[in-house]
Each structure stands twice: as C-alpha cells, then as structure tokens.
Coordinates of C-alpha atoms in Angstrom, one line a residue:
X1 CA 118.5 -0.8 -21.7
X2 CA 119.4 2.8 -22.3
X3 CA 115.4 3.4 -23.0
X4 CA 115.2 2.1 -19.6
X5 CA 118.1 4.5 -18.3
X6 CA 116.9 7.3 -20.0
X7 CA 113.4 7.0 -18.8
X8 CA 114.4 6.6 -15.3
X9 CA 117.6 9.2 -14.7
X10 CA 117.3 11.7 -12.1
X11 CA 118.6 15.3 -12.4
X12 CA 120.2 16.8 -9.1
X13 CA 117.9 15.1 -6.5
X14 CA 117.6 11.6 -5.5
X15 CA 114.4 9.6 -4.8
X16 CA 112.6 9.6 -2.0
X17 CA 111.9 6.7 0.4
X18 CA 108.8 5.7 0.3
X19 CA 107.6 4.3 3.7
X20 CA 104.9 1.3 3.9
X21 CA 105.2 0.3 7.6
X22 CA 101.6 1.1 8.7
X23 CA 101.3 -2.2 8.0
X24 CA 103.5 -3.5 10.3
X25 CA 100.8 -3.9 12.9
X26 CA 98.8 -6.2 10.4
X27 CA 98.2 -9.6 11.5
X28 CA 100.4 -12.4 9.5
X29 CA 102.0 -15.7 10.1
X30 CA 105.8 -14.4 9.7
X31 CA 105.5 -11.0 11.3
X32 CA 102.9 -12.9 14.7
X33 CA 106.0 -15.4 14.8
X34 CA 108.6 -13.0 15.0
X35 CA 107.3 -10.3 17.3
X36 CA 108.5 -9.7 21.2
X37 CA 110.9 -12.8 20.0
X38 CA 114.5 -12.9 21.8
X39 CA 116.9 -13.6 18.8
X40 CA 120.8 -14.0 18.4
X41 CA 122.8 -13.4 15.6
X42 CA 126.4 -13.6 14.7
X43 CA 127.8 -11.5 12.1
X44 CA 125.4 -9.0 12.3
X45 CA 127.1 -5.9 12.2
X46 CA 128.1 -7.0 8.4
X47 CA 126.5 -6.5 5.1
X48 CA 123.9 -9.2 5.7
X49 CA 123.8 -8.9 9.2
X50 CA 122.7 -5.1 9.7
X51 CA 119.5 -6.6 6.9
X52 CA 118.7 -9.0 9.2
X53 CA 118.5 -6.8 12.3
X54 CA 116.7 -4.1 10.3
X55 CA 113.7 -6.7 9.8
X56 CA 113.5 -8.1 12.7
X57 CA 113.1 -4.9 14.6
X58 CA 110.8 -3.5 12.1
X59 CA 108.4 -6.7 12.9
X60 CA 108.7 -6.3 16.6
X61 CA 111.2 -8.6 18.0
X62 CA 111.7 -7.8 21.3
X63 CA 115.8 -8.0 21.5
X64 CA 118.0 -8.3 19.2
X65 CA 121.4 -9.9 20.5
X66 CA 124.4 -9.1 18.7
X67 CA 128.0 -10.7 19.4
X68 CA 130.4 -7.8 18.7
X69 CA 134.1 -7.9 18.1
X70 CA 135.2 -4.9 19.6
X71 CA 138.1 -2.5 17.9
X72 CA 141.1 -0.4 19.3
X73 CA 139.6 2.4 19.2
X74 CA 135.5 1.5 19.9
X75 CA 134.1 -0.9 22.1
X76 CA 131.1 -2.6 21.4
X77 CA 128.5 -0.3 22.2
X78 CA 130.5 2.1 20.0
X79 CA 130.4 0.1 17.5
X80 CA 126.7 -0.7 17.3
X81 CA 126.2 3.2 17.8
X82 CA 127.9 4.2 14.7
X83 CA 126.1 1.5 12.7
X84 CA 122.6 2.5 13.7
X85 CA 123.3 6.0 12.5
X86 CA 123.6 4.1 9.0
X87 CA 121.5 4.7 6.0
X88 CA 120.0 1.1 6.2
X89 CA 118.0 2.3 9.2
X90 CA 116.4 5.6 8.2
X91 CA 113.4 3.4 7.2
X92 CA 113.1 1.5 11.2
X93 CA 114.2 5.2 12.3
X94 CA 110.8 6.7 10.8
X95 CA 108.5 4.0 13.1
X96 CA 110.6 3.9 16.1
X97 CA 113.2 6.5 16.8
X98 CA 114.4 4.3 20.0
X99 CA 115.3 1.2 17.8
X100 CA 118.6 0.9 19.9
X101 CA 117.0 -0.1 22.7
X102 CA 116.2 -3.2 21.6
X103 CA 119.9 -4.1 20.6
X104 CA 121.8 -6.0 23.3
X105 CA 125.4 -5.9 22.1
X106 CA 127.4 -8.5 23.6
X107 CA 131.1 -8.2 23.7
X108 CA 133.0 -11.6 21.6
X109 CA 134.9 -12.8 19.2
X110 CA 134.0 -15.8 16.6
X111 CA 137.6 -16.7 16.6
X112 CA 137.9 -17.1 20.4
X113 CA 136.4 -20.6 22.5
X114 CA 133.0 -19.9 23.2
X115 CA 132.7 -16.9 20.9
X116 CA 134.9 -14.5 23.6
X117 CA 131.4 -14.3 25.7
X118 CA 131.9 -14.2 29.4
X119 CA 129.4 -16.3 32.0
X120 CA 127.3 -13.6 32.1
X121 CA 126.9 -13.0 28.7
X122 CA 126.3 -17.0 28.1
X123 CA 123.8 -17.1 31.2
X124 CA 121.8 -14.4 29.3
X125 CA 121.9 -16.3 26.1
X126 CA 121.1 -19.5 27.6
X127 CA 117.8 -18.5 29.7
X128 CA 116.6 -15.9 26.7
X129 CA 116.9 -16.8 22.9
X130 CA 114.5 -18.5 21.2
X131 CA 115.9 -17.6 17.6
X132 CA 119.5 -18.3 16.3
X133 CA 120.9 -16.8 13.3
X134 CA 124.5 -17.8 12.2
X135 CA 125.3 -15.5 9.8
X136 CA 128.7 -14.8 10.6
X137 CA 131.9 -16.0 9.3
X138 CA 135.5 -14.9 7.5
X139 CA 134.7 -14.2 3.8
X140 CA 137.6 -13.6 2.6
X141 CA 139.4 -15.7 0.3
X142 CA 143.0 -15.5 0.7
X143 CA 142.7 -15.8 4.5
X144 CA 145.0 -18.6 5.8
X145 CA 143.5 -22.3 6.5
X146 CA 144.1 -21.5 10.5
X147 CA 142.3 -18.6 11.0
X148 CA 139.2 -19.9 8.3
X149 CA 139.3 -22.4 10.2
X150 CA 139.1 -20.7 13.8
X151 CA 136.1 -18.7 12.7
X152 CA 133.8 -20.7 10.3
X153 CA 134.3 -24.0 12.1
X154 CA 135.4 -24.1 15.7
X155 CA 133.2 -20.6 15.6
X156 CA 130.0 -22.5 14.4
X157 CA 130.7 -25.9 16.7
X158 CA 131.0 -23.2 19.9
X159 CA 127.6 -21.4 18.7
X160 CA 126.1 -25.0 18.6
X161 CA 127.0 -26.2 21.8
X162 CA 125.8 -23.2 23.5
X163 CA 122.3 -23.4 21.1
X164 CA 122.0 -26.9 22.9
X165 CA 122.0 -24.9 26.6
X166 CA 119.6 -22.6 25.6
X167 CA 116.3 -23.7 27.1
X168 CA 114.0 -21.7 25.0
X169 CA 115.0 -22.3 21.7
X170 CA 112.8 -23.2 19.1
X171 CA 114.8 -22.5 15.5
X172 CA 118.7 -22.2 14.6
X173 CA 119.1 -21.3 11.0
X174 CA 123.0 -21.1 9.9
X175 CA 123.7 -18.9 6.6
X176 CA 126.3 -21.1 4.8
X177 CA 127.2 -20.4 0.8
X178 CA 125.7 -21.9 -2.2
X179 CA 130.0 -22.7 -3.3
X180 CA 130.4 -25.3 -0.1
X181 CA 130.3 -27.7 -2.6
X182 CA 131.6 -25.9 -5.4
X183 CA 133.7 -28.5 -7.1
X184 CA 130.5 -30.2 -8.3
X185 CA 128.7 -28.6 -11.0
X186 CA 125.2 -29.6 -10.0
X187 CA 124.5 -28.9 -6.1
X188 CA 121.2 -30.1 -4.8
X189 CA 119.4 -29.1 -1.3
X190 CA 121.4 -32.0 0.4
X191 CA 124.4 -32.3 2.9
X192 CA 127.2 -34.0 1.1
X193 CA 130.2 -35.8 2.8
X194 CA 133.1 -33.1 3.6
X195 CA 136.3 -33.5 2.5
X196 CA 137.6 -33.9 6.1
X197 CA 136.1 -34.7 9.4
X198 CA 135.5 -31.0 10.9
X199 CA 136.6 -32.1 14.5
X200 CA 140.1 -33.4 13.1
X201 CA 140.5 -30.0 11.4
X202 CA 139.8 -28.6 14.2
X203 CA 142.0 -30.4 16.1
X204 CA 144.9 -29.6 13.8
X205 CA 144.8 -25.8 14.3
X206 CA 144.6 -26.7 17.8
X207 CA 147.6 -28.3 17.6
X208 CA 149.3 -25.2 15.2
X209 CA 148.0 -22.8 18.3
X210 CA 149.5 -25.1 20.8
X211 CA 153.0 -25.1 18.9
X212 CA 152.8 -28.5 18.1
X213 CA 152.7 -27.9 14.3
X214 CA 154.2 -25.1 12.7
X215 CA 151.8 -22.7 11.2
X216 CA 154.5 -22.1 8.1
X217 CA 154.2 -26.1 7.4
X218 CA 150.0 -25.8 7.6
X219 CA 150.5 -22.6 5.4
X220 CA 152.5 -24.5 3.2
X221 CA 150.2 -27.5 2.8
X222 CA 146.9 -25.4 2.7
X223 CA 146.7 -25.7 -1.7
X224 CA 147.0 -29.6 -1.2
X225 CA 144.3 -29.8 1.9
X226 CA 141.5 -27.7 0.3
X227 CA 142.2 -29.2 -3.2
X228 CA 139.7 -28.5 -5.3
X229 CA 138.2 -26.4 -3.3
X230 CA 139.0 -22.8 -4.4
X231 CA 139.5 -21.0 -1.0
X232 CA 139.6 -21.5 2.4
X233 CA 136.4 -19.6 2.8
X234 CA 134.1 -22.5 0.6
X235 CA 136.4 -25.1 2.1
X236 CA 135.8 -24.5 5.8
X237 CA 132.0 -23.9 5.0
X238 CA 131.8 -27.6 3.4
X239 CA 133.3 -28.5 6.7
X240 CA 131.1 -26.6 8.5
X241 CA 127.8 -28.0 7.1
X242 CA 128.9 -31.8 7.9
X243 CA 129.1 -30.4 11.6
X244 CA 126.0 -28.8 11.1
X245 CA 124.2 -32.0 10.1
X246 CA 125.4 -33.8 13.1
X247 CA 123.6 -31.3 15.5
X248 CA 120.9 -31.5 13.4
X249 CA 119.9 -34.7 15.2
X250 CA 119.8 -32.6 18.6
X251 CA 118.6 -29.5 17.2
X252 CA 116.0 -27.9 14.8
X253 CA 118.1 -26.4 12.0
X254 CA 117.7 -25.3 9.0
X255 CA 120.6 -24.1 6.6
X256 CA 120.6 -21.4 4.0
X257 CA 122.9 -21.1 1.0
X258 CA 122.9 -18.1 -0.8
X259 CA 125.1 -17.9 -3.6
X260 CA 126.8 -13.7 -4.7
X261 CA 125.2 -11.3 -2.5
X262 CA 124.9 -7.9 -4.0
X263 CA 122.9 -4.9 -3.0
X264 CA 119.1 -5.0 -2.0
X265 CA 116.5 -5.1 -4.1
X266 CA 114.4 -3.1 -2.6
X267 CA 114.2 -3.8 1.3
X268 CA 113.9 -1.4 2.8
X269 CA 115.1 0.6 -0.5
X270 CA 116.6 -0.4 -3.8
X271 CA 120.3 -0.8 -4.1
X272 CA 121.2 -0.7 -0.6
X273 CA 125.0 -1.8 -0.2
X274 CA 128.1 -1.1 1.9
X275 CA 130.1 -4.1 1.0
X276 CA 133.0 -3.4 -0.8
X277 CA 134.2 -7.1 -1.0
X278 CA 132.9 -9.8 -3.7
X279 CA 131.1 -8.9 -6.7
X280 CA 130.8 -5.3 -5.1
X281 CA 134.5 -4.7 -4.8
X282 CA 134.8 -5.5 -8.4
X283 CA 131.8 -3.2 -9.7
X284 CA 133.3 -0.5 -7.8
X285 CA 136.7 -0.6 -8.8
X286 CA 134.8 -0.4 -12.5
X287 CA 133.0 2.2 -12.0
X288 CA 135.8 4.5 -11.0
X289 CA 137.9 3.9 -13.6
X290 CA 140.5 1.6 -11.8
X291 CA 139.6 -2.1 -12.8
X292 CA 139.5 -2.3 -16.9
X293 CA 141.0 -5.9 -17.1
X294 CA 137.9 -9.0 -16.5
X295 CA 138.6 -12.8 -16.5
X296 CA 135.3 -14.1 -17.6
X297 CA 132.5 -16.2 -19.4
X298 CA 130.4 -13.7 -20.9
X299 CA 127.8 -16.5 -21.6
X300 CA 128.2 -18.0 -18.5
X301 CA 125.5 -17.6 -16.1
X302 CA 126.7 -15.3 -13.3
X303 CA 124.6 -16.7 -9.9
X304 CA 123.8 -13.5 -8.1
X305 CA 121.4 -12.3 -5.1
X306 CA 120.4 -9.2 -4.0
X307 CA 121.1 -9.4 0.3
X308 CA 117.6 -8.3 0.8
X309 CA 116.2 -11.7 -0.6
X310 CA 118.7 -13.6 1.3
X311 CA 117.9 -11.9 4.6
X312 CA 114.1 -12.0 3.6
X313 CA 115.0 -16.1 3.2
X314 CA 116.7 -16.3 6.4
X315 CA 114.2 -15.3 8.4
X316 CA 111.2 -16.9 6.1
X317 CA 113.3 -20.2 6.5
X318 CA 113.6 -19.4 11.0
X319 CA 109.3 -19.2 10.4
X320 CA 109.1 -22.2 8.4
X321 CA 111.3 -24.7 10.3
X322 CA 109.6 -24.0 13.4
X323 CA 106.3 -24.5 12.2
X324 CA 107.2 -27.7 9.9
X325 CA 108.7 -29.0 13.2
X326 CA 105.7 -28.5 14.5
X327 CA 103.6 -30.5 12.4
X328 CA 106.0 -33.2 12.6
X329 CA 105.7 -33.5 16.2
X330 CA 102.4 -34.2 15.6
X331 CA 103.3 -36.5 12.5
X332 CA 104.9 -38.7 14.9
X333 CA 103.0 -39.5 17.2
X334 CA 100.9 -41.0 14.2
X335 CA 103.6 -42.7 13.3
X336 CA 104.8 -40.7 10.6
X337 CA 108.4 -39.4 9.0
X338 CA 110.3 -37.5 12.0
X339 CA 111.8 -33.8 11.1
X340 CA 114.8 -33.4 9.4
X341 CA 117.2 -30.6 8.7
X342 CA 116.5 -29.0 5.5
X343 CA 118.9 -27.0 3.2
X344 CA 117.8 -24.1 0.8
X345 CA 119.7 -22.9 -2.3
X346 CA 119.0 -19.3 -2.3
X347 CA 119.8 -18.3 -5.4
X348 CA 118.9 -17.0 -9.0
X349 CA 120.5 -19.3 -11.7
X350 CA 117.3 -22.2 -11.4
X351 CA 114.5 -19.3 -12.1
X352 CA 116.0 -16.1 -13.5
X353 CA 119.4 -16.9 -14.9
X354 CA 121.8 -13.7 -15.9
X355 CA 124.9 -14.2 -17.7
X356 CA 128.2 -12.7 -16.7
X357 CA 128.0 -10.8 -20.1
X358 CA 124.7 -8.9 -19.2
X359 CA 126.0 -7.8 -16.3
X360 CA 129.1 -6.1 -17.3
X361 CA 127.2 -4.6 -19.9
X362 CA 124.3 -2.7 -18.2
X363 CA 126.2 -2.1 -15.6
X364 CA 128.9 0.1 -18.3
X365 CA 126.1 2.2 -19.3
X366 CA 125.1 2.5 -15.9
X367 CA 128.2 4.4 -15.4
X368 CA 127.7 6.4 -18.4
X369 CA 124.7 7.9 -16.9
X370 CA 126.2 8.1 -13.4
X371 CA 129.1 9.2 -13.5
X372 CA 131.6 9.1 -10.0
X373 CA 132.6 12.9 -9.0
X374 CA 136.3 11.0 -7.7
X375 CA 136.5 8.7 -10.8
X376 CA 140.6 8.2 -11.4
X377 CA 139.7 7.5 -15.6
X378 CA 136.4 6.4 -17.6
X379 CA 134.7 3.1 -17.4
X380 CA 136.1 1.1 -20.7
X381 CA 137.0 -2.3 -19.5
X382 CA 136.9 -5.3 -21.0
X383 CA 136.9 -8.8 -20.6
X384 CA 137.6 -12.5 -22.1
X385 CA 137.3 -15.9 -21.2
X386 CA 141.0 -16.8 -21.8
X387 CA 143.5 -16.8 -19.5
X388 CA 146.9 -15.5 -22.0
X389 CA 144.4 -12.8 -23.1
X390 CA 143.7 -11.6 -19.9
X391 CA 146.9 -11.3 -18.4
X392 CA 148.1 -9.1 -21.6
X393 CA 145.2 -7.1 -20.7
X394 CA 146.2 -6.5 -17.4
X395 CA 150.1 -5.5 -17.9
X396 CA 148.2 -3.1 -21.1
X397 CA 145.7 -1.5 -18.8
X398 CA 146.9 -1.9 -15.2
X399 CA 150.4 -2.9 -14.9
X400 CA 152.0 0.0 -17.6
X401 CA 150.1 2.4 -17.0
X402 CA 150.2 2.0 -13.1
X403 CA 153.8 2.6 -13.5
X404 CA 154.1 5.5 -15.7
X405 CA 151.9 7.5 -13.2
X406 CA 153.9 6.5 -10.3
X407 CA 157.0 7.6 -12.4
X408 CA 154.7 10.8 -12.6
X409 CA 154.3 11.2 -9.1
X410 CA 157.5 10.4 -7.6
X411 CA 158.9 13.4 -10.5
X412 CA 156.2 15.8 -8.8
X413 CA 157.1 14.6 -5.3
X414 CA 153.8 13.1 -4.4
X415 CA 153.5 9.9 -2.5
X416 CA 150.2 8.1 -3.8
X417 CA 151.1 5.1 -5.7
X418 CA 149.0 2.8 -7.9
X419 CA 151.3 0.0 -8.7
X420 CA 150.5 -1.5 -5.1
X421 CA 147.0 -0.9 -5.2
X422 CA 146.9 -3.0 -8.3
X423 CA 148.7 -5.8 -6.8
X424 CA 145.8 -6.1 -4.8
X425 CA 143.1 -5.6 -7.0
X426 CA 145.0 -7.9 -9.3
X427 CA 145.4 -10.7 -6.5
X428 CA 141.6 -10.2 -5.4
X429 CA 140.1 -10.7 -9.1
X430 CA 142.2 -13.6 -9.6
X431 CA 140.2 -15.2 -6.8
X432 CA 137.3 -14.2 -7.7
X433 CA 137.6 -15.4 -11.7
X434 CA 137.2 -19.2 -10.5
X435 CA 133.5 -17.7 -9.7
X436 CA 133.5 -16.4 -12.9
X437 CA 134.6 -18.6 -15.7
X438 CA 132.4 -21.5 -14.4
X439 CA 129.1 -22.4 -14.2
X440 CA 127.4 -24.1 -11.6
X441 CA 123.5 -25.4 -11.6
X442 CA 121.5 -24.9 -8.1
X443 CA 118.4 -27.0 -7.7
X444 CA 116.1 -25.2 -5.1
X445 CA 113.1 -27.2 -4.7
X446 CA 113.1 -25.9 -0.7
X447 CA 113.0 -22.7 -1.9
X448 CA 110.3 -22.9 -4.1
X449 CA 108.1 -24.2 -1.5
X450 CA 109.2 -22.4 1.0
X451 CA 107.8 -19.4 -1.1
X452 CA 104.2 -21.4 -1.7
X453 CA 104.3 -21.3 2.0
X454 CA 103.9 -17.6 2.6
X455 CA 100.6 -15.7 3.0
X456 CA 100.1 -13.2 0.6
X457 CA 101.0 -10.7 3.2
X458 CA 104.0 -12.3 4.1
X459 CA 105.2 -12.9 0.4
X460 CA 104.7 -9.2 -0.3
X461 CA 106.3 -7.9 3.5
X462 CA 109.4 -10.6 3.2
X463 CA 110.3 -10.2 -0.7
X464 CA 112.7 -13.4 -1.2
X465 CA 111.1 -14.8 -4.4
X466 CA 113.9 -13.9 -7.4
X467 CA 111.1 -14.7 -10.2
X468 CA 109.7 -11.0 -9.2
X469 CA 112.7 -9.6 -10.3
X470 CA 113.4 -7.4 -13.6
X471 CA 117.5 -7.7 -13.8
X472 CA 117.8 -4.4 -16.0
X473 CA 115.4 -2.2 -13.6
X474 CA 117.6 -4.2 -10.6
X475 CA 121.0 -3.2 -12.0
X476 CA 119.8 0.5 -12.5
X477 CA 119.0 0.9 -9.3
X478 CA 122.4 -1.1 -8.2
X479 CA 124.5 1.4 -9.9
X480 CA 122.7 4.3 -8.6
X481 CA 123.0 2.5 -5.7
X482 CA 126.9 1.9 -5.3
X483 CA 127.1 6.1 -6.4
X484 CA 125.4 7.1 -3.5
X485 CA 125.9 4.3 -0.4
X486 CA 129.5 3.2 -1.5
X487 CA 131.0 6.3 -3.1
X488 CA 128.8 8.6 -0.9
X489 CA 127.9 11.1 -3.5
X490 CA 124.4 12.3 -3.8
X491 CA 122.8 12.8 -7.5
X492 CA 123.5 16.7 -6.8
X493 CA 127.0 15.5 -8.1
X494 CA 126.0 14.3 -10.6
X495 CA 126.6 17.4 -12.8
X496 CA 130.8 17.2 -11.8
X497 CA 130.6 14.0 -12.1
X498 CA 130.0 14.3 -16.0
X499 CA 132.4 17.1 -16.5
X500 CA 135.0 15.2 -14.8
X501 CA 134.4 12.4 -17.1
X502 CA 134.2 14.9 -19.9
X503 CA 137.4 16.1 -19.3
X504 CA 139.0 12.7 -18.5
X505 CA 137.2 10.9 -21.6
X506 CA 139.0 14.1 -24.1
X507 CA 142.6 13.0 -22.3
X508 CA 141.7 9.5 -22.2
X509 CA 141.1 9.9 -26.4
X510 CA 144.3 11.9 -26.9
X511 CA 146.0 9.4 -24.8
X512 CA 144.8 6.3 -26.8
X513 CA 145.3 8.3 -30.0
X514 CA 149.4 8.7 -28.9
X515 CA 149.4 5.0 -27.9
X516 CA 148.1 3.7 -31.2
X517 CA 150.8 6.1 -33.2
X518 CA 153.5 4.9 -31.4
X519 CA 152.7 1.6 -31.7
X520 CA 152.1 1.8 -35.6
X521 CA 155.2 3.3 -36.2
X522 CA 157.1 1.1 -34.2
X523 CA 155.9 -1.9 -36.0
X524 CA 156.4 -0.4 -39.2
X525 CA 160.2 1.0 -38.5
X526 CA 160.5 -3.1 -37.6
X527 CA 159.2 -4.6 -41.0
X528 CA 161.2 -2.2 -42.3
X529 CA 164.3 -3.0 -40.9
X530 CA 163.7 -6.6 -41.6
X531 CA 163.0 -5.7 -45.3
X532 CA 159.3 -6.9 -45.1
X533 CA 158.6 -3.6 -46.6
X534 CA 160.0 -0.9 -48.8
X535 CA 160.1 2.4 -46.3
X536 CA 157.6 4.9 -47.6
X537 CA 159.2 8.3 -48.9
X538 CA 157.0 10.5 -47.3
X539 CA 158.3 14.0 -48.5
X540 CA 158.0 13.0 -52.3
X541 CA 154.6 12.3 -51.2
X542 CA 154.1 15.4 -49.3
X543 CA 156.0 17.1 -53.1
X544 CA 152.9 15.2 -55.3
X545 CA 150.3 17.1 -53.2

C-alpha cells in the first residue's frame, strides 16, 4: 500500500482531467437510447442525483427535469445555478458550455401531496417524460417515522400515480437501498413481504397530520413499529418496495439497490464526492483528526459502492428494462412468460469483497500522505468490535478531551465548543455501527447479466461493473478525493498541511507522554497505599548513582 502511495503522490499540483467525450457522438445501444430523451428525476440535486444528470446530458438527453425544494433564501432556479457551477460538471462544461439549458427545474417538495408540483408543472410532466428516475428520498437515520414516512412512501406512491398519467413513458427505475431488508443476512434480487401494508402507514401519518394521533405517541412507539429494522430510513424503504411491486403490474419498473455509496470511481473523475453523510461523514471526521473512536468488525466485509457505478447502473438498468420489455411484448404474443419487475443488488460484497479492516487501514495512511491544512489533531483512531471497549474509547478520546478544551476556551473567552459537536458525531456513528458490525450477503445475479448485456462501448462509456475495480488504487484516489472536493484544499496545501501535522503530531507525543505519566504514577501511589507494594526510595537510588 504505501509502494502504491508513494508511487502515485503528487507534489503541489493536482491531476489533470483527462477528457474522452469525442466519443460521445459514437453510435451505441445505451447512448442511441438515451439521447433527445425527456427524463424526470427526483432527488437530483443530491450526491447521486447531480451523477445522474451529469450522464444523461453528456449522452444527449434532450431535458432533464428536476423537482426542486426550494430554500429561504434561493428559489429553484437558484438553486440549480449554484449546483451547475459545481466541480462535477467541469467535464459536461468542456463539450457544452450551455448545459443549463437543458435543465427544467420544477418547483416541489417530496414531502408535500403530489410532490408540491402545480397543474402546470404536472401537465408538463404528463404530456413529456418518457424516463423516470426516483432517486430521491430522506437518508437520514434519526429522522422521525412521520416525516420518513412523508417522503420515502407517500413521496414515491404520488411519483407513481403521476408515472401512470404520463402518456409517453416507457421506463420508471426507483433507486431503493441494498438494507430494505436488512434484518435478513442473505438478500436476494426479490421483493419480500414488508413489515406493514404501505397504504396503512401511510394512513397513520395522515391521521398524526390531521391531529387525530399525537405525533409524541407515534414518536414514542416508532423503536417498537420498525423493530428490527434499524432506522426509519431502511424501514420506510422496505415499505416502499412492496408499493413499488404493486405498480409494477401497471408499469415497467425496475428497482435498484445500491448498498454504501462513496465517491466516484472515476466518472467523470476519480474520487468525486460532496456528501458528507454516511461512510463519508465518518472518513471525514477521520481525517481531520476529530473521530478517533470506531465500532467495528475489522473482518467483516464492509459493502461499499462508488456513486459513479450506481448512477452508471441506474441508467444501464432504465436501457435494459425498456428493451427487455420489449422483447417480451413480442414473447407474448407467442405465448410466452409476460414481463416482470426486476430488482438489482448493486453492490460489491458478491464479486470484490473489502473488509471493514482494509478500509480503515489504507485509508490512515492515506492521511499520512495527505494531510488536511484545518486538521484539529492527527489521524490515530482506532477501532474494536466490542461494545464496553468502544465506549471507553470514546469517553478516552472524545468525551475527556472534548471537555478539557472547552475548559480551555471558555478560560480564553472563546465560544467554539467541542463537547456538542461530539454529541453528534457520537449519536451519528452509533447509527451507523449496526452497518458496521454485521455482515450481510447480496446475491446479484441481475446485475451480472445486466453487465453481459452491454456492448463493449457501452461497458467501457457506463462503468458499473465493481470486478474492474482495484480497492487500494480506489481508496487513494478517495482520499485525495475528500482533501480536495470535501475539505476544498488543492495539493498546493499540501506542504501546510504536513507542517501542521508536524507540529500537531510533536504536541500530540508530548501530550500522550504526560497522560501515560500521570496515569502510572497514579496507579502506583494506589498499590501503594493498599500495601500491594513497598514505595520505591527514589533519592537513595538517585545517592547509588
């Protein structure tokens, strides 16, 4: 690994782009399907979302429509604005400078009846899109059952019903997650009966809205409803996936579950990433210095995806269905099977396992070699699989120390505090160590076809297949990555990036050294006490030398 590093580091410039969309004009199944297409997605001003609308108008669609929550202080249009100026667009920016023009932003809300779209909005919908993507939905984990349930449910059954109005569709693909059905240990490419009719769930929050129930009793029940489900987020995407499966009969679906999405791979450039929740938010807080606690199985496999595969897979699985629903059309009128929804595992575990342990441990000398400019301390933490453990780690390296700075700050008058910002990195890695300390296996017998399927063209253009993959070349270009698109600091940093961590690694030693003395001689003044042992006399000793 550090040969790898070593051979690959870059001093005081970073890499440069290299552009292969000359052949965007070529001729290929995927790309002839796609182009001066009318597509819809949800979610896609997000992490996978902004991927998704990337491709698709660097393959020619011909309008991209996004539903947009707006904010206080941007409307929609604002919004989409800001986010073309993004990094993840320099590579669309360098074949068509007037990309925006084919984004139709679309004031809504997934949270609201009908998405929040007006008539118009729906009337355009309706008459134009051929393609839906659903890749939006609340990720977060500690959200409350009501508003999960608002959003990944009652948002995905209004999506549907409008999908049935619209008179030129040919292919709905909803992005779900590979942890739906993550109390079993063995998920296949099937739907599997929910844990709760959708509709009824739906109807309760409809009822907590309406006053009928109070929200504090549904809050209060919400550990016993989702039971054994982790989080709201899986829970309400099990739902989710039953409702799906019922419009499947009316509608030609497909559904995609990827599994930990990380940064890109390499479309349109290695270790693309913006997301700081998940997998990221924890590799972050690493690398900086703040997170040195872990709740893990080192020699569990850790299930992880770069986005860039999983967007690649979306819009594979959009080419695929359509066609495959094609041929069955013709299938039946011989008499043959009728189409059916399919489901693909996208994930990594099946054909190029990593363990949890691999991970952490590249991913500490990635931060050797790079180095944050802002890092608060240096990268040492550490991680077990056992619960008591862990939580001594964290009141050793988070809770303790947390509070002796903020005992610092408030004597020098400053207002930053760390003890809070731990309780929520603390709260957040909790959730996330239910991910970590198990194991799940994730047959994807779709996927692997769905990858025979391609042309050669396409399988080189759409990169979704994880057997290409070389994890220690990946995570390189990951960290590097997260330096410069999360911490937005170029590699001409890099050089005060290492004396900071110079500096802070000399304290951090002189610290440790303190903290190991005090400890020692506190534990011997007790055995000492206690009579365990005879107190050493150390001026006749200091008299013999």
């Amino acid at each position: 690994m550090q040969k790898l590093i070593d051979e690959r580091r870059f001093e005081g410039k970073d890499e440069k782009m290299e552009i292969k969309d000359g052949e965007i004009s070529v001729s290929t199944p995927m790309k002839d399907f796609f182009r001066d297409k009318n597509v819809l997605i949800t979610g896609g001003t997000g992490f996978l979302g902004r991927l998704l609308v990337e491709k698709l108008l660097r393959v020619g669609v011909s309008m991209v429509y996004l539903v947009v929550r707006p904010k206080k202080d941007q409307t929609a249009e604002e919004r989409i604005d800001e986010l073309s100026q993004g990094a993840i667009f320099d590579r669309l920016r360098q074949v068509d400078a007037n990309f925006t023009d084919r984004i139709q932003p679309l004031e809504g809300d997934l949270c609201l009846p009908d998405l929040g779209l007006d008539r118009k909005s729906l009337d355009i919908l309706e008459e134009n899109i051929e393609i839906v993507i659903h890749a939006g939905a609340d990720v977060r984990f500690d959200e409350t059952l009501a508003a999960a349930v608002q959003v990944n449910i009652r948002g995905t059954r209004d999506i549907l019903d409008m999908a049935v109005r619209m008179k030129k569709l040919e292919v709905f693909v909803y992005v779900s997650t590979a942890y739906s059905n993550c109390p079993r240990r063995e998920v296949e490419e099937k739907f599997y009966d929910p844990p709760m009719d959708p509709y009824k769930m739906i109807e309760l929050v409809a009822k907590v809205e309406r006053g009928e129930v109070s929200e504090d009793v549904l809050m209060t029940l919400t550990p016993k409803i989702i039971k054994p489900w982790p989080n709201t987020y899986s829970y309400t995407k099990a739902l989710s996936e039953d409702m799906v499966k019922d419009y499947g009969e009316r509608l030609p679906i497909a559904v995609v579950r990827p599994s930990i999405v990380i940064a890109t791979h390499s479309d349109p450039f290695p270790g693309w990433s913006e997301n700081v929740y998940g997998l990221n938010g924890i590799l972050v807080a690493c690398s900086l210095g703040l997170l040195r606690a872990l709740h893990l199985r080192s020699d569990y496999v850790g299930d992880v995806i770069p986005a860039d595969f999983v967007s690649n897979s979306v819009l594979a699985v959009a080419w695929l269905t359509t066609k495959e629903k094609s041929d069955k059309v013709e299938a039946e009128a011989e008499k043959k099977h009728p189409f059916k929804t399919k489901i693909y595992n996208c994930t990594s575990s099946a054909d190029n396992p990593i363990t949890w342990g691999l991970v952490n441990d590249s991913m500490y000398k990635i931060y050797e070699c790079y180095p944050p400019k802002r890092g608060l301390w240096i990268n040492c933490f550490t991680y077990t699989r056992y619960k008591f453990l862990y939580t001594l780690n964290v009141i050793f390296y988070h809770v303790l120390p947390s509070m002796f700075l903020d005992f610092i700050f408030i004597l020098g008058g400053k207002k930053l505090r760390l003890l809070p910002v731990y309780r929520k990195i603390q709260k957040f890695t909790e959730a996330l160590s239910y991910f970590t300390t198990n194991e799940w296996l994730f047959f994807n017998y779709n996927m692997r076809h769905l990858y025979k399927s391609l042309s050669a063209e396409d399988y080189d253009y759409f990169p979704c297949d994880v057997k290409k993959m070389i994890w220690l070349e990946y995570i390189h270009d990951y960290g590097k990555g997260m330096r410069r698109h999360i911490g937005k600091e170029t590699l001409d940093t890099l050089p005060e990036g290492r004396k900071r961590m110079f500096r802070i690694t000399i304290l951090h030693n002189i610290i440790k050294t303190f903290f190991y003395l005090f400890w020692a001689s506190a534990i011997y003044f007790i055995l000492v006490f206690y009579r365990f042992i005879e107190p050493i006399d150390f001026t006749a000793m200091l008299t013999r030398n």
